[in-house]
Amino acid sequence: MEMTMRWYTKNYDTVTLEQIRQTAYVKGVITMLYDKQPGDLWTQEEIHALKEEVEAAGLHISGIESVNVSDAIKTGSKDRDKDIDTYIKCLENLGKEDIHTVCYNFMPVFDWTRTELARVRPDGSTVLAYTQEAVDAIKPEEMFDSIKGNMNGSVMPGWEPERMAHVKELFELYKDVDENKLFENLVYFLNAIMPVCDKYNINMAIHPDDPAWSVFGLPRIITNKANIQKMLKAVDNPHNGVTLCTGSLGTNLSNDLPDLIRSIPGRIHFAHVRNLFFHSPTNFEESAHLSTDGTFDMYEIVKALYDIGFDGPIRPDHGRMIWGEKAMPGYGLYDRALGAAYICGLWESIDKAESRDGAKKLTY
Ligand code: DNO
């Protein structure tokens, strides 16, 4: 595995490349052209400039999160082929710049959904949190207004104000799209992009739906082992893979994360590793990464990734806001750096224990 950290580019992130560079065990960043809307072309020059900036700081681009997929592609409307052509050109330009991991999602309207961005934990840190009761009590178009006060001046991915201003119209676009239709549209999209992925060796890593169930009646299709396996089988190409996001798939307590990881060897191209603390199955908050602070057994999760020979980029996911930091909720420096150190510690100890038995070599 390669430890990485997400970086939202200098105009949008409070965290600098220099700070990431000094987080000794982080060698690469996960980034994107943050000004781009779904359906926009990413030119090779723009990608090259981003790459040079990252490399000048002594890091490299380990992957893109995300090249977002347009609503026309997700709904299968008449513009989808045009948008797929543009998407293919983006992939081609990324491939030419030697970038080989691309995260994306196929969630309708909202990307991830949280009902609170600054819930206070017993130790005074603040975290993102979700209760189903809060979602049930609100109209989708009120969602953005209810959380925007805690965004710390940031533009959160998937919650761009311009997009959120049109939530009602977005719901209208999806009114005839059920789970089957959404799945068919995903397969259509994947089949169309696989040739360019084969040509440039690009691993597509779909991000699971977060939370892993339907919100506001919208269809959700990447929520558990069965439907992930179905998606991988429908387009059975090694470049069609997943982002194993523990904090998203783990929202559904019936998902056995280590078992899910072990069930799809070779198809996990990117990993987001974080922990959640549950008050009830539908009321959870994002804890520190350590097993003892949340509900998941992080050792077993990292061990499963190790055992399947995972060698892609991994990143600590949302961190708590600690030590007075003001940053994009979930994306401060301090707690993500602690999370990255912890995951590296787990990895090293697993690796040493295995190597004593003559099994595997240190891979990071
Ligand atoms: C939230 C992120 C998601 C993720 C997208 C991938 O913090 O994990 O926004 O980047 O779903 O396209």
CSV table of C-alpha atoms and ligand atoms in Angstrom, one decimal:
chain,number,residue,atom,x,y,z
A,1,MET,CA,0.0,0.0,0.0
A,2,GLU,CA,1.0,3.6,-0.4
A,3,MET,CA,-0.1,6.0,2.4
A,4,THR,CA,-1.6,9.2,0.9
A,5,MET,CA,-3.6,12.2,2.0
A,6,ARG,CA,-6.4,14.0,0.1
A,7,TRP,CA,-5.5,17.5,-1.0
A,8,TYR,CA,-8.1,19.9,-2.3
A,9,THR,CA,-5.6,22.2,-4.2
A,10,LYS,CA,-4.2,25.4,-2.9
A,11,ASN,CA,-7.3,27.6,-3.6
A,12,TYR,CA,-9.6,25.4,-1.6
A,13,ASP,CA,-7.5,23.6,1.1
A,14,THR,CA,-6.3,24.9,4.4
A,15,VAL,CA,-3.7,22.2,4.4
A,16,THR,CA,-0.6,22.8,2.4
A,17,LEU,CA,1.5,20.4,0.3
A,18,GLU,CA,4.5,21.3,2.6
A,19,GLN,CA,2.5,20.1,5.6
A,20,ILE,CA,1.6,16.9,3.9
A,21,ARG,CA,5.2,16.4,2.9
A,22,GLN,CA,6.3,16.7,6.5
A,23,THR,CA,3.8,13.9,7.5
A,24,ALA,CA,6.8,11.6,6.9
A,25,TYR,CA,4.9,8.4,6.0
A,26,VAL,CA,2.7,10.2,3.4
A,27,LYS,CA,4.3,10.0,0.0
A,28,GLY,CA,1.4,10.8,-2.4
A,29,VAL,CA,-1.6,13.0,-2.6
A,30,ILE,CA,-5.1,12.3,-3.9
A,31,THR,CA,-6.3,15.4,-5.6
A,32,MET,CA,-8.4,16.7,-8.5
A,33,LEU,CA,-9.1,19.8,-10.6
A,34,TYR,CA,-11.5,21.1,-8.0
A,35,ASP,CA,-13.0,23.9,-10.2
A,36,LYS,CA,-14.3,21.3,-12.7
A,37,GLN,CA,-18.0,20.4,-13.0
A,38,PRO,CA,-19.2,17.0,-14.0
A,39,GLY,CA,-19.1,16.9,-17.8
A,40,ASP,CA,-16.2,19.3,-18.1
A,41,LEU,CA,-13.0,18.4,-20.0
A,42,TRP,CA,-9.8,18.1,-18.0
A,43,THR,CA,-7.0,19.1,-20.4
A,44,GLN,CA,-3.6,17.5,-20.4
A,45,GLU,CA,-2.0,20.9,-19.7
A,46,GLU,CA,-4.2,21.5,-16.6
A,47,ILE,CA,-3.4,18.0,-15.3
A,48,HIS,CA,0.3,18.5,-16.0
A,49,ALA,CA,0.4,21.9,-14.1
A,50,LEU,CA,-1.2,20.2,-11.1
A,51,LYS,CA,1.2,17.4,-11.3
A,52,GLU,CA,4.2,19.7,-11.4
A,53,GLU,CA,2.9,21.7,-8.5
A,54,VAL,CA,2.6,18.5,-6.4
A,55,GLU,CA,6.0,17.2,-7.5
A,56,ALA,CA,7.7,20.5,-6.7
A,57,ALA,CA,6.7,19.9,-3.1
A,58,GLY,CA,8.4,16.5,-3.1
A,59,LEU,CA,5.2,14.4,-3.4
A,60,HIS,CA,3.4,12.8,-6.3
A,61,ILE,CA,-0.2,12.3,-7.4
A,62,SER,CA,-1.3,8.8,-6.4
A,63,GLY,CA,-4.8,9.1,-7.7
A,64,ILE,CA,-7.7,11.4,-8.6
A,65,GLU,CA,-10.7,11.8,-6.4
A,66,SER,CA,-12.9,12.4,-8.2
A,67,VAL,CA,-13.5,12.7,-11.9
A,68,ASN,CA,-17.2,13.3,-11.2
A,69,VAL,CA,-19.9,11.6,-13.4
A,70,SER,CA,-22.6,13.9,-14.8
A,71,ASP,CA,-26.3,13.5,-14.1
A,72,ALA,CA,-26.9,12.8,-17.8
A,73,ILE,CA,-24.7,9.7,-17.5
A,74,LYS,CA,-26.3,8.6,-14.2
A,75,THR,CA,-29.8,9.1,-15.4
A,76,GLY,CA,-29.1,7.9,-19.0
A,77,SER,CA,-30.5,11.0,-20.6
A,78,LYS,CA,-29.9,12.1,-24.2
A,79,ASP,CA,-26.6,13.9,-23.4
A,80,ARG,CA,-25.0,10.9,-21.9
A,81,ASP,CA,-22.9,9.8,-24.9
A,82,LYS,CA,-21.5,13.3,-25.3
A,83,ASP,CA,-20.6,13.4,-21.6
A,84,ILE,CA,-19.1,9.9,-21.8
A,85,ASP,CA,-16.9,11.0,-24.7
A,86,THR,CA,-15.6,13.9,-22.6
A,87,TYR,CA,-15.0,11.5,-19.6
A,88,ILE,CA,-13.0,9.3,-21.9
A,89,LYS,CA,-10.9,12.3,-23.0
A,90,CYS,CA,-10.3,13.2,-19.3
A,91,LEU,CA,-9.1,9.6,-18.7
A,92,GLU,CA,-6.9,9.7,-21.7
A,93,ASN,CA,-5.3,13.0,-20.5
A,94,LEU,CA,-4.8,11.5,-17.1
A,95,GLY,CA,-3.2,8.4,-18.6
A,96,LYS,CA,-0.9,10.5,-20.7
A,97,GLU,CA,0.2,12.2,-17.4
A,98,ASP,CA,0.9,8.8,-15.9
A,99,ILE,CA,-2.0,8.9,-13.4
A,100,HIS,CA,-3.6,5.5,-13.0
A,101,THR,CA,-6.2,5.6,-10.2
A,102,VAL,CA,-9.5,7.3,-10.6
A,103,CYS,CA,-12.2,7.4,-7.9
A,104,TYR,CA,-15.8,8.4,-8.8
A,105,ASN,CA,-19.2,7.7,-7.4
A,106,PHE,CA,-22.6,6.9,-8.9
A,107,MET,CA,-24.8,8.4,-6.2
A,108,PRO,CA,-27.8,10.4,-7.4
A,109,VAL,CA,-28.2,14.1,-6.3
A,110,PHE,CA,-26.2,14.0,-3.1
A,111,ASP,CA,-22.7,12.6,-2.8
A,112,TRP,CA,-22.2,11.5,0.9
A,113,THR,CA,-24.9,12.7,3.3
A,114,ARG,CA,-24.4,13.8,6.9
A,115,THR,CA,-26.9,15.6,9.1
A,116,GLU,CA,-24.3,17.4,11.3
A,117,LEU,CA,-20.8,18.6,10.5
A,118,ALA,CA,-19.7,19.5,14.0
A,119,ARG,CA,-21.2,17.2,16.6
A,120,VAL,CA,-19.2,17.5,19.8
A,121,ARG,CA,-17.7,14.3,21.2
A,122,PRO,CA,-17.0,13.8,24.9
A,123,ASP,CA,-13.4,14.9,24.5
A,124,GLY,CA,-14.5,18.3,22.9
A,125,SER,CA,-13.5,17.4,19.3
A,126,THR,CA,-16.1,17.9,16.6
A,127,VAL,CA,-17.1,15.4,14.0
A,128,LEU,CA,-19.5,14.7,11.1
A,129,ALA,CA,-22.5,12.7,12.2
A,130,TYR,CA,-25.7,11.2,10.8
A,131,THR,CA,-29.1,10.4,12.2
A,132,GLN,CA,-31.9,9.0,10.1
A,133,GLU,CA,-34.4,10.9,12.3
A,134,ALA,CA,-32.9,14.2,11.1
A,135,VAL,CA,-33.1,13.1,7.4
A,136,ASP,CA,-36.7,12.0,7.9
A,137,ALA,CA,-37.6,15.3,9.4
A,138,ILE,CA,-36.3,17.5,6.6
A,139,LYS,CA,-37.0,18.2,2.9
A,140,PRO,CA,-34.0,17.5,0.6
A,141,GLU,CA,-33.9,21.1,-0.5
A,142,GLU,CA,-33.4,22.1,3.2
A,143,MET,CA,-30.5,19.8,3.7
A,144,PHE,CA,-27.8,22.2,2.5
A,145,ASP,CA,-29.1,25.1,4.6
A,146,SER,CA,-29.2,23.0,7.6
A,147,ILE,CA,-25.5,22.1,7.5
A,148,LYS,CA,-23.8,25.0,5.7
A,149,GLY,CA,-23.3,27.0,8.9
A,150,ASN,CA,-20.6,24.5,9.9
A,151,MET,CA,-18.6,24.3,6.7
A,152,ASN,CA,-15.8,26.6,8.0
A,153,GLY,CA,-15.9,28.6,4.7
A,154,SER,CA,-15.0,25.5,2.7
A,155,VAL,CA,-16.6,24.2,-0.5
A,156,MET,CA,-17.4,20.6,0.3
A,157,PRO,CA,-17.2,18.0,-2.4
A,158,GLY,CA,-20.6,17.1,-3.7
A,159,TRP,CA,-22.2,20.0,-1.8
A,160,GLU,CA,-21.2,22.8,-4.1
A,161,PRO,CA,-23.7,25.7,-3.4
A,162,GLU,CA,-24.4,26.1,-7.2
A,163,ARG,CA,-25.5,22.5,-7.4
A,164,MET,CA,-27.4,22.6,-4.1
A,165,ALA,CA,-29.4,25.6,-5.4
A,166,HIS,CA,-31.0,23.2,-7.9
A,167,VAL,CA,-31.8,20.3,-5.7
A,168,LYS,CA,-35.5,20.2,-6.6
A,169,GLU,CA,-34.7,20.0,-10.3
A,170,LEU,CA,-32.1,17.3,-9.6
A,171,PHE,CA,-34.7,15.2,-7.9
A,172,GLU,CA,-37.0,15.7,-10.9
A,173,LEU,CA,-34.2,14.3,-13.2
A,174,TYR,CA,-34.1,11.1,-11.2
A,175,LYS,CA,-37.8,10.6,-10.8
A,176,ASP,CA,-37.9,7.6,-13.2
A,177,VAL,CA,-34.5,6.2,-12.2
A,178,ASP,CA,-34.9,3.2,-9.9
A,179,GLU,CA,-32.1,0.9,-8.7
A,180,ASN,CA,-32.3,-1.3,-11.9
A,181,LYS,CA,-32.1,1.7,-14.2
A,182,LEU,CA,-29.2,3.3,-12.2
A,183,PHE,CA,-27.3,0.0,-12.3
A,184,GLU,CA,-27.9,-0.4,-16.1
A,185,ASN,CA,-26.6,3.2,-16.6
A,186,LEU,CA,-23.5,2.4,-14.5
A,187,VAL,CA,-22.8,-0.7,-16.6
A,188,TYR,CA,-23.3,1.3,-19.8
A,189,PHE,CA,-20.8,3.9,-18.6
A,190,LEU,CA,-18.2,1.3,-17.5
A,191,ASN,CA,-18.4,-0.6,-20.8
A,192,ALA,CA,-17.8,2.6,-22.7
A,193,ILE,CA,-14.8,3.6,-20.7
A,194,MET,CA,-13.0,0.3,-20.3
A,195,PRO,CA,-11.1,0.5,-23.6
A,196,VAL,CA,-9.4,3.7,-22.6
A,197,CYS,CA,-8.7,2.2,-19.1
A,198,ASP,CA,-7.1,-0.8,-20.8
A,199,LYS,CA,-5.1,1.4,-23.0
A,200,TYR,CA,-3.7,3.6,-20.3
A,201,ASN,CA,-3.9,1.1,-17.4
A,202,ILE,CA,-6.3,3.2,-15.4
A,203,ASN,CA,-8.0,1.6,-12.4
A,204,MET,CA,-11.5,2.9,-11.9
A,205,ALA,CA,-12.5,2.8,-8.2
A,206,ILE,CA,-16.2,3.4,-7.5
A,207,HIS,CA,-16.9,5.0,-4.1
A,208,PRO,CA,-19.6,3.3,-2.1
A,209,ASP,CA,-22.8,5.1,-1.3
A,210,ASP,CA,-22.7,6.9,2.0
A,211,PRO,CA,-24.7,6.1,4.0
A,212,ALA,CA,-25.1,2.6,2.5
A,213,TRP,CA,-28.9,2.9,2.1
A,214,SER,CA,-31.4,5.0,0.2
A,215,VAL,CA,-31.7,8.6,1.4
A,216,PHE,CA,-34.8,10.7,0.5
A,217,GLY,CA,-36.1,7.8,-1.6
A,218,LEU,CA,-33.2,8.0,-4.1
A,219,PRO,CA,-31.8,4.7,-5.4
A,220,ARG,CA,-28.4,3.5,-4.0
A,221,ILE,CA,-26.6,0.6,-5.6
A,222,ILE,CA,-23.1,0.3,-4.1
A,223,THR,CA,-24.0,-0.6,-0.6
A,224,ASN,CA,-23.0,-4.1,0.3
A,225,LYS,CA,-21.0,-7.2,-0.8
A,226,ALA,CA,-23.7,-8.7,-3.0
A,227,ASN,CA,-24.2,-5.6,-5.1
A,228,ILE,CA,-20.5,-4.8,-5.3
A,229,GLN,CA,-19.8,-8.3,-6.6
A,230,LYS,CA,-22.7,-7.9,-9.0
A,231,MET,CA,-21.2,-4.7,-10.4
A,232,LEU,CA,-17.7,-6.2,-10.7
A,233,LYS,CA,-19.1,-9.2,-12.5
A,234,ALA,CA,-21.3,-7.2,-14.8
A,235,VAL,CA,-18.1,-5.5,-16.2
A,236,ASP,CA,-15.6,-8.2,-15.5
A,237,ASN,CA,-12.4,-6.2,-16.3
A,238,PRO,CA,-9.7,-5.8,-13.6
A,239,HIS,CA,-9.8,-2.0,-14.3
A,240,ASN,CA,-13.4,-2.0,-13.0
A,241,GLY,CA,-12.8,-1.9,-9.2
A,242,VAL,CA,-13.8,-0.2,-6.0
A,243,THR,CA,-12.7,2.3,-3.4
A,244,LEU,CA,-13.0,0.4,-0.2
A,245,CYS,CA,-14.4,3.0,2.1
A,246,THR,CA,-14.9,1.6,5.5
A,247,GLY,CA,-16.7,4.6,6.8
A,248,SER,CA,-19.3,4.4,4.0
A,249,LEU,CA,-19.9,0.6,3.8
A,250,GLY,CA,-19.6,0.4,7.5
A,251,THR,CA,-22.6,2.7,8.0
A,252,ASN,CA,-24.6,-0.5,7.6
A,253,LEU,CA,-23.7,-2.6,10.6
A,254,SER,CA,-24.7,-5.8,8.7
A,255,ASN,CA,-21.7,-5.3,6.3
A,256,ASP,CA,-18.8,-7.4,7.5
A,257,LEU,CA,-15.9,-5.3,6.3
A,258,PRO,CA,-13.0,-7.7,6.5
A,259,ASP,CA,-15.1,-10.4,4.8
A,260,LEU,CA,-16.1,-8.0,2.1
A,261,ILE,CA,-12.5,-7.0,1.5
A,262,ARG,CA,-11.4,-10.7,1.3
A,263,SER,CA,-14.3,-11.4,-1.2
A,264,ILE,CA,-12.9,-9.0,-3.9
A,265,PRO,CA,-9.2,-9.6,-4.2
A,266,GLY,CA,-7.6,-7.6,-7.0
A,267,ARG,CA,-10.5,-5.3,-7.4
A,268,ILE,CA,-9.9,-2.9,-4.6
A,269,HIS,CA,-7.9,-0.1,-6.2
A,270,PHE,CA,-8.1,2.5,-3.5
A,271,ALA,CA,-8.9,2.4,0.2
A,272,HIS,CA,-10.4,5.0,2.6
A,273,VAL,CA,-9.9,3.8,6.1
A,274,ARG,CA,-11.8,5.4,9.1
A,275,ASN,CA,-13.9,4.4,12.0
A,276,LEU,CA,-17.4,5.2,13.2
A,277,PHE,CA,-19.0,5.2,16.6
A,278,PHE,CA,-22.7,4.1,16.7
A,279,HIS,CA,-25.2,5.3,19.2
A,280,SER,CA,-27.8,3.2,17.4
A,281,PRO,CA,-27.8,1.6,13.9
A,282,THR,CA,-29.1,4.8,12.4
A,283,ASN,CA,-27.3,7.3,14.6
A,284,PHE,CA,-23.6,7.4,14.2
A,285,GLU,CA,-20.6,9.8,14.3
A,286,GLU,CA,-17.1,9.7,12.9
A,287,SER,CA,-14.7,8.9,15.6
A,288,ALA,CA,-10.9,8.9,15.8
A,289,HIS,CA,-9.4,6.1,13.6
A,290,LEU,CA,-8.4,3.9,16.5
A,291,SER,CA,-10.4,0.7,17.1
A,292,THR,CA,-10.9,1.7,20.8
A,293,ASP,CA,-12.6,5.0,19.8
A,294,GLY,CA,-15.2,3.6,17.5
A,295,THR,CA,-17.1,0.5,16.6
A,296,PHE,CA,-14.9,-1.2,13.9
A,297,ASP,CA,-12.0,-3.5,14.5
A,298,MET,CA,-9.4,-1.5,12.5
A,299,TYR,CA,-6.7,-4.2,12.9
A,300,GLU,CA,-9.0,-6.8,11.2
A,301,ILE,CA,-9.7,-4.3,8.4
A,302,VAL,CA,-6.1,-3.5,7.7
A,303,LYS,CA,-5.2,-7.2,8.1
A,304,ALA,CA,-7.7,-8.1,5.4
A,305,LEU,CA,-6.3,-5.5,3.1
A,306,TYR,CA,-2.8,-6.8,3.8
A,307,ASP,CA,-3.8,-10.4,3.3
A,308,ILE,CA,-5.3,-9.8,-0.2
A,309,GLY,CA,-2.1,-8.1,-1.2
A,310,PHE,CA,-3.6,-4.7,-1.5
A,311,ASP,CA,-1.0,-2.4,-3.1
A,312,GLY,CA,-2.9,0.7,-4.1
A,313,PRO,CA,-3.2,4.1,-2.5
A,314,ILE,CA,-4.8,4.2,1.0
A,315,ARG,CA,-5.8,7.3,2.9
A,316,PRO,CA,-7.0,8.1,6.3
A,317,ASP,CA,-10.5,9.4,5.7
A,318,HIS,CA,-12.4,12.1,7.6
A,319,GLY,CA,-10.7,13.1,10.7
A,320,ARG,CA,-12.1,14.9,13.8
A,321,MET,CA,-11.6,18.6,14.2
A,322,ILE,CA,-9.1,18.8,17.0
A,323,TRP,CA,-6.6,21.2,18.6
A,324,GLY,CA,-8.6,24.3,17.5
A,325,GLU,CA,-8.1,23.7,13.8
A,326,LYS,CA,-10.5,25.3,11.4
A,327,ALA,CA,-10.7,23.4,8.1
A,328,MET,CA,-13.2,21.7,5.8
A,329,PRO,CA,-15.2,19.4,8.0
A,330,GLY,CA,-13.5,16.0,8.0
A,331,TYR,CA,-10.4,17.3,6.2
A,332,GLY,CA,-8.3,19.0,8.8
A,333,LEU,CA,-4.6,18.1,8.9
A,334,TYR,CA,-4.2,17.0,12.5
A,335,ASP,CA,-6.5,14.1,13.0
A,336,ARG,CA,-6.0,12.7,9.5
A,337,ALA,CA,-2.2,12.8,10.2
A,338,LEU,CA,-2.8,10.8,13.4
A,339,GLY,CA,-5.0,8.4,11.5
A,340,ALA,CA,-2.4,7.9,8.8
A,341,ALA,CA,0.2,7.2,11.5
A,342,TYR,CA,-2.1,4.7,13.1
A,343,ILE,CA,-2.8,2.8,9.9
A,344,CYS,CA,0.9,2.7,9.0
A,345,GLY,CA,1.6,1.3,12.5
A,346,LEU,CA,-1.0,-1.4,12.1
A,347,TRP,CA,0.4,-2.2,8.6
A,348,GLU,CA,4.0,-2.4,9.9
A,349,SER,CA,3.2,-4.6,12.8
A,350,ILE,CA,1.1,-7.0,10.6
A,351,ASP,CA,3.9,-7.0,8.1
A,352,LYS,CA,6.6,-7.8,10.6
A,353,ALA,CA,4.5,-10.6,12.2
A,354,GLU,CA,4.0,-12.1,8.8
A,355,SER,CA,7.6,-11.6,7.7
A,356,ARG,CA,8.8,-13.5,10.8
A,357,ASP,CA,6.9,-16.4,9.3
A,358,GLY,CA,8.7,-15.9,6.0
A,359,ALA,CA,5.6,-14.6,4.3
A,360,LYS,CA,5.6,-11.1,2.8
A,361,LYS,CA,7.9,-8.2,2.4
A,362,LEU,CA,7.3,-4.6,3.6
A,363,THR,CA,5.5,-3.0,0.7
A,364,TYR,CA,5.5,0.7,1.6
B,1,DNO,C1,-16.3,12.5,1.2
B,1,DNO,C2,-15.7,11.7,0.1
B,1,DNO,C3,-16.6,11.6,-1.1
B,1,DNO,C4,-15.9,10.9,-2.3
B,1,DNO,C5,-16.8,10.8,-3.5
B,1,DNO,C6,-16.1,10.0,-4.6
B,1,DNO,O1,-15.6,13.0,2.0
B,1,DNO,O2,-15.3,10.4,0.5
B,1,DNO,O3,-17.0,12.9,-1.5
B,1,DNO,O4,-14.8,11.6,-2.6
B,1,DNO,O5,-18.0,10.1,-3.2
B,1,DNO,O6,-16.6,10.4,-5.8
